[in-house]
Coordinates of C-alpha atoms in Angstrom, one line a residue:
Chain A
M1041 CA -119.0 -33.3 77.7
I1042 CA -115.8 -33.2 75.9
D1043 CA -112.0 -33.6 77.2
V1044 CA -109.8 -30.8 75.8
L1045 CA -106.2 -31.3 76.0
Y1046 CA -103.2 -29.1 75.8
F1047 CA -99.8 -29.4 75.0
A1048 CA -96.3 -27.8 75.1
W1049 CA -96.5 -23.9 75.4
V1050 CA -100.3 -24.3 74.9
R1051 CA -100.4 -26.2 78.0
E1052 CA -98.1 -23.7 79.9
R1053 CA -100.1 -20.6 78.8
I1054 CA -103.6 -22.0 79.7
G1055 CA -102.1 -23.5 83.0
L1056 CA -103.4 -27.1 82.8
P1057 CA -102.7 -30.1 80.8
K1058 CA -106.7 -31.1 80.4
E1059 CA -110.1 -30.0 81.3
R1060 CA -113.6 -31.5 80.9
L1061 CA -116.1 -29.0 79.2
D1062 CA -119.8 -29.0 78.3
T1063 CA -119.8 -27.4 75.1
G1064 CA -122.5 -27.0 72.3
A1065 CA -119.7 -25.9 69.9
A1066 CA -120.3 -27.4 66.5
T1067 CA -116.9 -27.0 65.1
V1068 CA -113.4 -26.8 66.5
A1069 CA -113.5 -23.1 65.6
D1070 CA -116.6 -22.5 67.6
L1071 CA -114.9 -24.4 70.6
V1072 CA -112.1 -22.0 70.1
S1073 CA -114.2 -18.8 70.2
E1074 CA -115.9 -20.1 73.4
L1075 CA -112.6 -20.7 75.0
R1076 CA -111.1 -17.4 74.2
A1077 CA -114.1 -15.7 75.6
R1078 CA -113.6 -17.2 78.9
E1079 CA -110.2 -16.0 80.2
E1080 CA -107.2 -13.9 79.2
R1081 CA -104.9 -17.1 79.4
Y1082 CA -107.2 -18.7 76.7
E1083 CA -107.0 -15.6 74.5
A1084 CA -103.3 -15.6 74.8
A1085 CA -102.9 -19.3 73.9
F1086 CA -105.3 -19.0 70.9
A1087 CA -104.4 -15.6 69.5
D1088 CA -102.6 -16.9 66.5
L1089 CA -104.3 -20.0 65.1
S1090 CA -101.8 -20.4 62.3
A1091 CA -99.2 -21.4 65.2
L1092 CA -101.7 -24.1 66.3
R1093 CA -102.6 -27.6 65.3
V1094 CA -105.6 -29.5 66.6
A1095 CA -106.5 -33.2 66.9
V1096 CA -110.1 -34.6 67.3
D1097 CA -110.2 -37.8 68.7
Q1098 CA -106.2 -38.3 68.2
Q1099 CA -106.4 -37.4 64.4
L1100 CA -104.8 -34.4 63.2
T1101 CA -107.5 -32.1 61.5
T1102 CA -108.3 -28.6 60.8
F1103 CA -110.3 -25.8 62.6
D1104 CA -113.4 -26.2 60.5
A1105 CA -113.6 -29.7 61.6
P1106 CA -117.2 -30.7 63.3
L1107 CA -117.3 -31.8 66.8
A1108 CA -120.3 -33.8 66.8
G1109 CA -119.7 -37.3 68.6
A1110 CA -116.1 -36.3 69.3
R1111 CA -114.7 -37.3 72.8
E1112 CA -111.4 -35.6 72.8
V1113 CA -109.9 -32.4 71.5
A1114 CA -106.2 -31.4 71.7
F1115 CA -104.4 -28.2 70.9
F1116 CA -100.8 -27.9 70.4
P1117 CA -98.0 -26.1 68.5
P1118 CA -96.5 -27.7 65.3
M1119 CA -94.6 -30.9 66.2
T1120 CA -91.0 -31.2 66.6
G1121 CA -90.3 -34.8 67.1
G1122 CA -87.6 -36.9 65.4
Chain B
M243 CA -93.8 -53.5 62.3
A244 CA -93.2 -52.4 65.7
V245 CA -93.8 -49.0 67.4
R246 CA -92.2 -48.2 71.0
V247 CA -92.8 -44.8 72.5
E248 CA -90.9 -44.9 76.0
A249 CA -89.3 -42.7 78.7
A250 CA -86.2 -45.5 79.1
A251 CA -82.9 -45.1 77.4
F252 CA -82.4 -47.5 74.5
D253 CA -79.1 -49.0 72.8
P254 CA -79.4 -48.3 69.0
G255 CA -76.6 -50.9 68.5
A256 CA -78.6 -53.5 70.6
E257 CA -81.8 -52.6 68.6
L258 CA -80.1 -53.0 65.1
S259 CA -78.7 -56.5 66.3
A260 CA -82.1 -57.6 67.5
F261 CA -83.7 -56.2 64.3
A262 CA -81.2 -58.1 61.8
R263 CA -81.0 -61.2 63.7
G264 CA -82.2 -64.5 61.8
R265 CA -83.4 -62.8 58.5
T266 CA -82.1 -64.4 55.3
D267 CA -85.0 -62.9 53.1
I268 CA -83.8 -59.3 52.8
G269 CA -80.8 -57.7 51.5
A270 CA -81.0 -54.2 53.0
I271 CA -81.5 -52.8 56.7
V272 CA -81.3 -48.9 56.9
T273 CA -81.4 -47.3 60.4
F274 CA -81.5 -43.8 61.3
T275 CA -80.7 -42.6 65.0
G276 CA -81.5 -39.1 66.1
I277 CA -79.1 -38.0 68.9
V278 CA -79.5 -35.1 71.5
R279 CA -77.1 -32.4 69.7
D280 CA -75.2 -30.0 71.8
D281 CA -74.5 -26.9 69.8
G282 CA -73.1 -25.4 73.2
G283 CA -74.5 -25.0 76.5
L284 CA -77.4 -27.4 76.5
R285 CA -78.3 -29.1 79.6
R286 CA -81.0 -31.4 78.6
L287 CA -83.6 -31.8 76.1
E288 CA -87.1 -32.5 77.4
I289 CA -89.7 -34.1 75.1
E290 CA -93.4 -34.1 75.6
H291 CA -95.9 -36.1 73.8
Y292 CA -99.5 -37.1 73.5
P293 CA -100.1 -40.5 74.8
G294 CA -102.3 -42.5 72.8
M295 CA -102.3 -40.4 69.7
T296 CA -98.4 -40.8 69.4
E297 CA -98.6 -44.6 68.9
R298 CA -101.7 -44.2 66.6
A299 CA -100.0 -41.6 64.5
I300 CA -96.7 -43.5 64.2
A301 CA -98.5 -46.9 63.3
A302 CA -100.4 -44.7 60.5
I303 CA -97.0 -43.6 59.2
E304 CA -95.7 -47.1 59.2
A305 CA -98.6 -48.4 57.4
E306 CA -98.3 -45.8 54.9
A307 CA -94.7 -46.9 54.4
V308 CA -95.5 -50.5 53.9
A309 CA -98.1 -49.5 51.2
R310 CA -95.6 -47.8 49.2
W311 CA -92.5 -49.7 49.3
N312 CA -91.6 -53.5 49.5
L313 CA -90.7 -53.6 53.1
H314 CA -90.4 -56.7 55.3
D315 CA -90.3 -55.1 58.4
S316 CA -89.8 -51.9 60.3
L317 CA -89.2 -50.6 63.7
V318 CA -89.7 -46.9 65.4
I319 CA -88.6 -46.1 68.8
H320 CA -89.2 -42.7 70.2
R321 CA -88.2 -41.6 73.8
F322 CA -89.9 -38.9 75.7
G323 CA -89.2 -37.1 79.1
A324 CA -85.7 -35.5 79.8
L325 CA -82.7 -36.7 77.8
A326 CA -78.9 -35.6 78.2
P327 CA -76.8 -34.4 75.2
G328 CA -75.4 -37.4 73.2
A329 CA -78.4 -39.4 74.2
P330 CA -80.4 -41.3 71.4
I331 CA -83.7 -39.6 70.9
M332 CA -85.3 -41.9 68.5
M333 CA -84.7 -44.5 65.9
V334 CA -86.1 -45.9 62.8
A335 CA -85.1 -49.2 61.1
T336 CA -86.5 -50.7 57.9
A337 CA -85.7 -54.0 56.2
A338 CA -86.3 -54.7 52.6
P339 CA -85.2 -56.9 49.8
H340 CA -83.3 -54.1 48.1
R341 CA -81.6 -51.0 49.3
G342 CA -83.7 -48.5 47.4
D343 CA -86.9 -49.4 49.3
A344 CA -85.1 -49.5 52.7
F345 CA -83.7 -46.1 52.2
A346 CA -86.7 -44.3 50.7
A347 CA -88.8 -45.9 53.5
A348 CA -86.4 -44.8 56.3
E349 CA -86.3 -41.2 55.0
F350 CA -90.3 -41.3 54.7
L351 CA -90.7 -42.6 58.1
M352 CA -88.3 -39.7 59.5
D353 CA -90.0 -37.0 57.7
Y354 CA -93.4 -37.7 58.8
L355 CA -92.4 -38.5 62.4
K356 CA -90.7 -34.8 62.4
S357 CA -93.9 -33.1 61.4
R358 CA -96.8 -35.6 62.0
A359 CA -96.2 -37.6 65.2
P360 CA -97.1 -35.6 68.4
F361 CA -93.7 -34.7 70.2
W362 CA -92.6 -31.4 71.3
K363 CA -88.9 -30.6 72.2
R364 CA -88.0 -28.1 74.9
E365 CA -84.2 -27.2 75.4
V366 CA -83.0 -26.5 78.7
T367 CA -79.7 -24.4 78.9
G368 CA -78.1 -22.4 81.8
S369 CA -80.0 -19.3 80.9
G370 CA -83.3 -21.0 80.7
A371 CA -85.8 -23.3 78.6
A372 CA -87.3 -22.8 75.3
W373 CA -89.6 -24.8 73.2
V374 CA -87.9 -25.8 69.8
A375 CA -89.8 -24.2 67.0
A376 CA -91.0 -26.3 64.0
K377 CA -88.7 -25.7 61.1
E378 CA -90.2 -24.9 57.7
A379 CA -87.8 -27.3 55.9
D380 CA -89.3 -30.2 57.9
E381 CA -92.7 -29.3 56.9
D382 CA -91.4 -28.9 53.2
A383 CA -89.7 -32.1 53.3
L384 CA -93.1 -34.0 53.3
G385 CA -93.7 -32.3 49.8
R386 CA -91.5 -34.7 48.1
W387 CA -93.7 -37.7 49.1
Q388 CA -96.8 -36.4 47.7
D389 CA -97.9 -38.2 44.7
Chain C
M1325 CA -63.3 -41.9 58.5
A1326 CA -62.5 -45.5 58.5
V1327 CA -62.5 -48.2 56.0
R1328 CA -62.3 -52.0 56.7
V1329 CA -62.1 -54.6 54.1
E1330 CA -62.1 -58.0 55.8
A1331 CA -62.9 -61.7 55.7
A1332 CA -64.1 -61.8 59.3
A1333 CA -67.8 -61.7 60.2
F1334 CA -68.8 -58.3 61.9
D1335 CA -71.9 -57.4 64.1
P1336 CA -73.7 -54.5 62.7
G1337 CA -75.1 -53.8 66.0
A1338 CA -71.9 -53.5 67.9
E1339 CA -70.4 -51.2 65.1
L1340 CA -73.2 -49.0 65.5
S1341 CA -72.8 -48.7 69.3
A1342 CA -69.1 -48.1 68.7
F1343 CA -69.7 -45.6 66.0
A1344 CA -72.3 -43.6 67.9
R1345 CA -70.4 -43.7 71.3
G1346 CA -69.6 -40.4 73.0
R1347 CA -70.8 -38.0 70.4
T1348 CA -72.8 -34.8 71.2
D1349 CA -71.9 -32.9 68.2
I1350 CA -74.0 -34.7 65.7
G1351 CA -77.8 -35.3 65.6
A1352 CA -78.1 -37.9 63.0
I1353 CA -76.5 -41.4 62.4
V1354 CA -77.6 -43.5 59.5
T1355 CA -76.6 -47.0 58.7
F1356 CA -76.9 -49.4 55.8
T1357 CA -76.3 -53.0 56.3
G1358 CA -76.1 -55.3 53.2
I1359 CA -77.3 -58.9 54.0
V1360 CA -76.6 -62.0 52.1
R1361 CA -80.4 -62.6 50.7
D1362 CA -81.5 -66.1 49.8
D1363 CA -84.0 -65.8 47.2
G1364 CA -84.3 -69.7 47.4
G1365 CA -81.5 -72.3 47.1
L1366 CA -78.4 -70.2 47.9
R1367 CA -75.6 -72.1 49.7
R1368 CA -73.3 -69.4 50.0
L1369 CA -72.1 -66.1 48.4
E1370 CA -68.4 -65.6 47.6
I1371 CA -66.9 -62.4 47.4
E1372 CA -63.5 -61.6 45.5
H1373 CA -61.8 -58.1 45.8
Y1374 CA -58.7 -56.5 44.4
P1375 CA -56.4 -56.0 47.5
G1376 CA -55.1 -52.5 47.6
M1377 CA -57.3 -51.0 45.1
T1378 CA -60.3 -51.7 47.1
E1379 CA -59.3 -49.6 50.1
R1380 CA -57.9 -46.9 48.0
A1381 CA -61.3 -46.8 45.9
I1382 CA -63.4 -46.6 49.2
A1383 CA -61.2 -44.1 50.8
A1384 CA -61.8 -42.0 47.6
I1385 CA -65.5 -42.4 47.5
E1386 CA -65.5 -41.5 51.5
A1387 CA -63.5 -38.2 50.7
E1388 CA -65.9 -37.2 48.0
A1389 CA -68.7 -37.6 50.4
V1390 CA -67.1 -35.6 53.0
A1391 CA -66.5 -32.9 50.5
R1392 CA -70.3 -33.0 49.4
W1393 CA -72.2 -33.0 52.8
N1394 CA -71.5 -31.8 56.3
L1395 CA -70.3 -35.0 57.7
H1396 CA -68.6 -35.5 61.1
D1397 CA -67.8 -39.2 60.6
S1398 CA -68.3 -42.1 58.2
L1399 CA -67.5 -45.9 58.6
V1400 CA -67.3 -48.5 55.5
I1401 CA -66.9 -52.1 56.2
H1402 CA -67.0 -54.8 53.5
R1403 CA -66.3 -58.4 53.9
F1404 CA -64.8 -60.8 51.3
G1405 CA -64.6 -64.5 51.1
A1406 CA -67.4 -67.1 51.7
L1407 CA -70.6 -65.8 53.3
A1408 CA -73.7 -67.7 54.5
P1409 CA -77.3 -66.6 53.9
G1410 CA -78.2 -63.9 56.4
A1411 CA -74.7 -62.9 57.2
P1412 CA -73.9 -59.3 56.8
I1413 CA -71.8 -58.5 53.7
M1414 CA -71.1 -54.7 54.2
M1415 CA -72.1 -51.7 56.4
V1416 CA -72.0 -47.9 55.8
A1417 CA -72.6 -45.6 58.7
T1418 CA -72.7 -41.6 58.4
A1419 CA -72.8 -39.1 61.3
A1420 CA -74.0 -35.6 60.5
P1421 CA -75.5 -32.6 62.4
H1422 CA -78.5 -32.9 60.5
R1423 CA -80.4 -36.1 59.0
G1424 CA -80.6 -34.9 55.2
D1425 CA -76.7 -35.0 55.2
A1426 CA -76.5 -38.3 56.9
F1427 CA -79.1 -39.7 54.5
A1428 CA -77.6 -38.3 51.3
A1429 CA -74.0 -39.3 52.1
A1430 CA -75.0 -42.9 53.2
E1431 CA -76.8 -43.5 50.0
F1432 CA -74.2 -42.0 47.9
L1433 CA -71.4 -44.2 49.4
M1434 CA -73.7 -47.1 48.7
D1435 CA -74.3 -46.2 45.1
Y1436 CA -70.4 -45.8 44.5
L1437 CA -69.4 -48.8 46.6
K1438 CA -71.8 -50.9 44.4
S1439 CA -70.3 -49.8 41.0
R1440 CA -67.0 -48.4 41.8
A1441 CA -65.2 -50.5 44.5
P1442 CA -63.6 -53.6 43.0
F1443 CA -65.7 -56.5 44.5
W1444 CA -67.3 -59.4 42.6
K1445 CA -70.0 -61.5 44.0
R1446 CA -70.5 -65.3 43.0
E1447 CA -73.6 -67.2 44.1
V1448 CA -73.3 -71.0 44.8
T1449 CA -76.5 -73.0 44.8
G1450 CA -77.1 -76.6 44.6
S1451 CA -76.8 -76.6 40.8
G1452 CA -73.6 -74.6 40.6
A1453 CA -72.0 -71.4 40.8
A1454 CA -72.5 -68.1 38.9
W1455 CA -71.0 -64.8 38.9
V1456 CA -73.5 -62.1 39.8
A1457 CA -74.2 -59.6 36.8
A1458 CA -73.9 -55.9 37.4
K1459 CA -77.1 -54.3 37.1
E1460 CA -77.8 -51.5 34.8
A1461 CA -80.0 -50.0 37.7
D1462 CA -76.8 -49.8 39.8
E1463 CA -74.9 -47.9 37.2
D1464 CA -77.7 -45.6 36.5
A1465 CA -78.0 -44.7 40.2
L1466 CA -74.7 -43.0 39.9
G1467 CA -76.4 -40.6 37.6
R1468 CA -78.3 -38.6 40.3
W1469 CA -75.0 -37.6 42.0
Q1470 CA -73.6 -35.9 38.8
D1471 CA -73.6 -32.2 39.1
Chain D
M27 CA -42.1 -55.2 33.0
I28 CA -45.7 -54.8 34.2
D29 CA -47.9 -56.8 36.6
V30 CA -51.3 -57.8 35.0
L31 CA -54.0 -58.8 37.0
Y32 CA -57.3 -60.8 36.4
F33 CA -60.3 -60.9 38.5
A34 CA -63.6 -62.8 38.8
W35 CA -64.5 -64.6 35.4
V36 CA -61.6 -62.9 33.7
R37 CA -59.4 -64.8 36.0
E38 CA -61.2 -68.0 35.5
R39 CA -61.1 -67.8 31.7
I40 CA -57.5 -67.0 31.5
G41 CA -56.6 -69.4 34.4
L42 CA -54.4 -67.3 36.3
P43 CA -54.9 -64.4 38.8
K44 CA -51.6 -62.5 37.9
E45 CA -48.8 -62.5 35.6
R46 CA -45.7 -60.4 34.9
L47 CA -45.1 -59.2 31.3
D48 CA -42.4 -57.6 29.3
T49 CA -44.4 -55.5 26.9
G50 CA -43.9 -52.4 24.7
A51 CA -47.7 -51.5 24.5
A52 CA -48.4 -47.9 24.7
T53 CA -52.0 -48.0 25.8
V54 CA -54.1 -50.5 27.4
A55 CA -55.9 -51.3 24.2
D56 CA -52.5 -52.1 22.8
L57 CA -51.8 -54.6 25.5
V58 CA -55.4 -56.3 25.0
S59 CA -54.3 -56.8 21.3
E60 CA -51.0 -58.3 22.4
L61 CA -52.8 -60.9 24.8
R62 CA -55.7 -61.5 22.4
A63 CA -52.9 -62.7 19.9
R64 CA -51.2 -65.0 22.5
E65 CA -53.8 -67.9 23.1
E66 CA -57.3 -68.8 22.7
R67 CA -58.2 -68.3 26.5
Y68 CA -57.0 -64.5 26.2
E69 CA -59.1 -64.2 23.1
A70 CA -62.1 -65.6 24.8
A71 CA -61.4 -63.5 27.8
F72 CA -61.2 -60.1 26.0
A73 CA -63.7 -61.0 23.4
D74 CA -66.1 -58.4 24.3
L75 CA -64.4 -55.3 26.0
S76 CA -67.8 -53.5 26.7
A77 CA -68.2 -56.3 29.6
L78 CA -65.0 -55.4 30.9
R79 CA -63.4 -52.7 33.0
V80 CA -59.7 -51.8 33.6
A81 CA -57.7 -50.2 36.2
V82 CA -54.2 -49.0 35.8
D83 CA -52.0 -48.6 38.9
Q84 CA -55.3 -49.2 41.0
Q85 CA -57.4 -46.4 39.4
L86 CA -60.2 -47.0 37.2
T87 CA -59.6 -45.8 33.8
T88 CA -60.4 -46.5 29.9
F89 CA -58.9 -48.6 27.3
D90 CA -57.2 -45.7 25.7
A91 CA -55.2 -45.1 28.6
P92 CA -51.5 -44.9 28.3
L93 CA -49.3 -47.4 30.2
A94 CA -46.1 -45.3 30.2
G95 CA -44.6 -45.6 33.7
A96 CA -47.5 -48.0 34.8
R97 CA -46.7 -50.9 37.1
E98 CA -50.0 -52.7 37.4
V99 CA -53.0 -53.2 35.0
A100 CA -56.0 -55.0 36.1
F101 CA -58.8 -56.4 34.0
F102 CA -62.1 -57.4 35.5
P103 CA -66.1 -57.5 34.9
P104 CA -68.3 -54.6 36.3
M105 CA -68.1 -54.4 40.0
T106 CA -70.9 -55.9 42.0
G107 CA -69.9 -55.0 45.5
G108 CA -72.1 -53.5 48.4

């Protein structure tokens, strides 16, 4: 089981801030493929990965990062703080 | 080193006074204050963040600044939630023996906060709301800190 | 644009609050505060200046900063007379739509104030008093602003 | 008649902050030569011109600057403000 979090317009497109998934995905990219296959709203959110950033266990990482042992994955657009 | 991520409004002047108080070992304090700028028609700015990761990301950026420059202290405050035009969004303060370190560390903290701390801004105007797009210039600004 | 050359103590926090108040047209405020640093044994710092020329020189430096960057406002405060360790010596504040302009203008103002405004520092310790020598690094710092 | 001002250690070596002089000096350098010839304390203050700065009518300038029409000349060490 893994917590998947969505922020900003990713959250809006998918329609929820967080969900708990039972997944065997080996990498973030595999998880994205699983999600895109589920429903149109996921397909819409993940259509352009270059417009997305990902964090695994609250550390920024890349889409080829492994998920073994991860408790939390978050998807969001590039940050605009400051 | 202190990090505060909070919904409440803060007073940059009061923060600078508290940060400066009682120091005789430093010669330079630099502050940056980000303000909600209204280029016309802005009703409010909404800031979303990633609780937990935000504090970790900022602490990591602060630790990197301390490793790079001779800093005696630093402070990062960043608000989230709804902010009115003119309101302070965030503040960075650095204290160092010499001004070069204080300036460089403050600019470094700002550049990294902009692109590496998980905050997202949404502008609400009379005609709707839109997420602020990340600027390429902000990502490019990180380049100057690469060794 | 404001310049204050004064013997009285000032509160950097109160100055920042006043400088920031009521602005919705800017996104960035940078301040620099210079503090009397005690590296050991300092009783007081004495600052001499050249009344008349000081204000003119600072106003000229401010005008140059305004010509170079997109600044909406700036403030320079510099004390003279006897200052205790830990006391604020001087302060620069810049207000701009964007952070790059605010940072660059504040650093420019500092670099020029250090080497072009007629102030001289004298350190008084338990063993006597000595004029602070100008640092080559401060003169060199001006080089980065030459076109 | 011209006002001549001294600051910091220049003031201390010469022993006064300001004096009013009747001089026919054409340039700052000529004025310095006149002063050095007057007394030992001036000679001491002006021994190394590279350690000095000069302002004419409150504008930084160089030692070859003309004095025609000038009302005020100031000598001082490199500034150490900020």
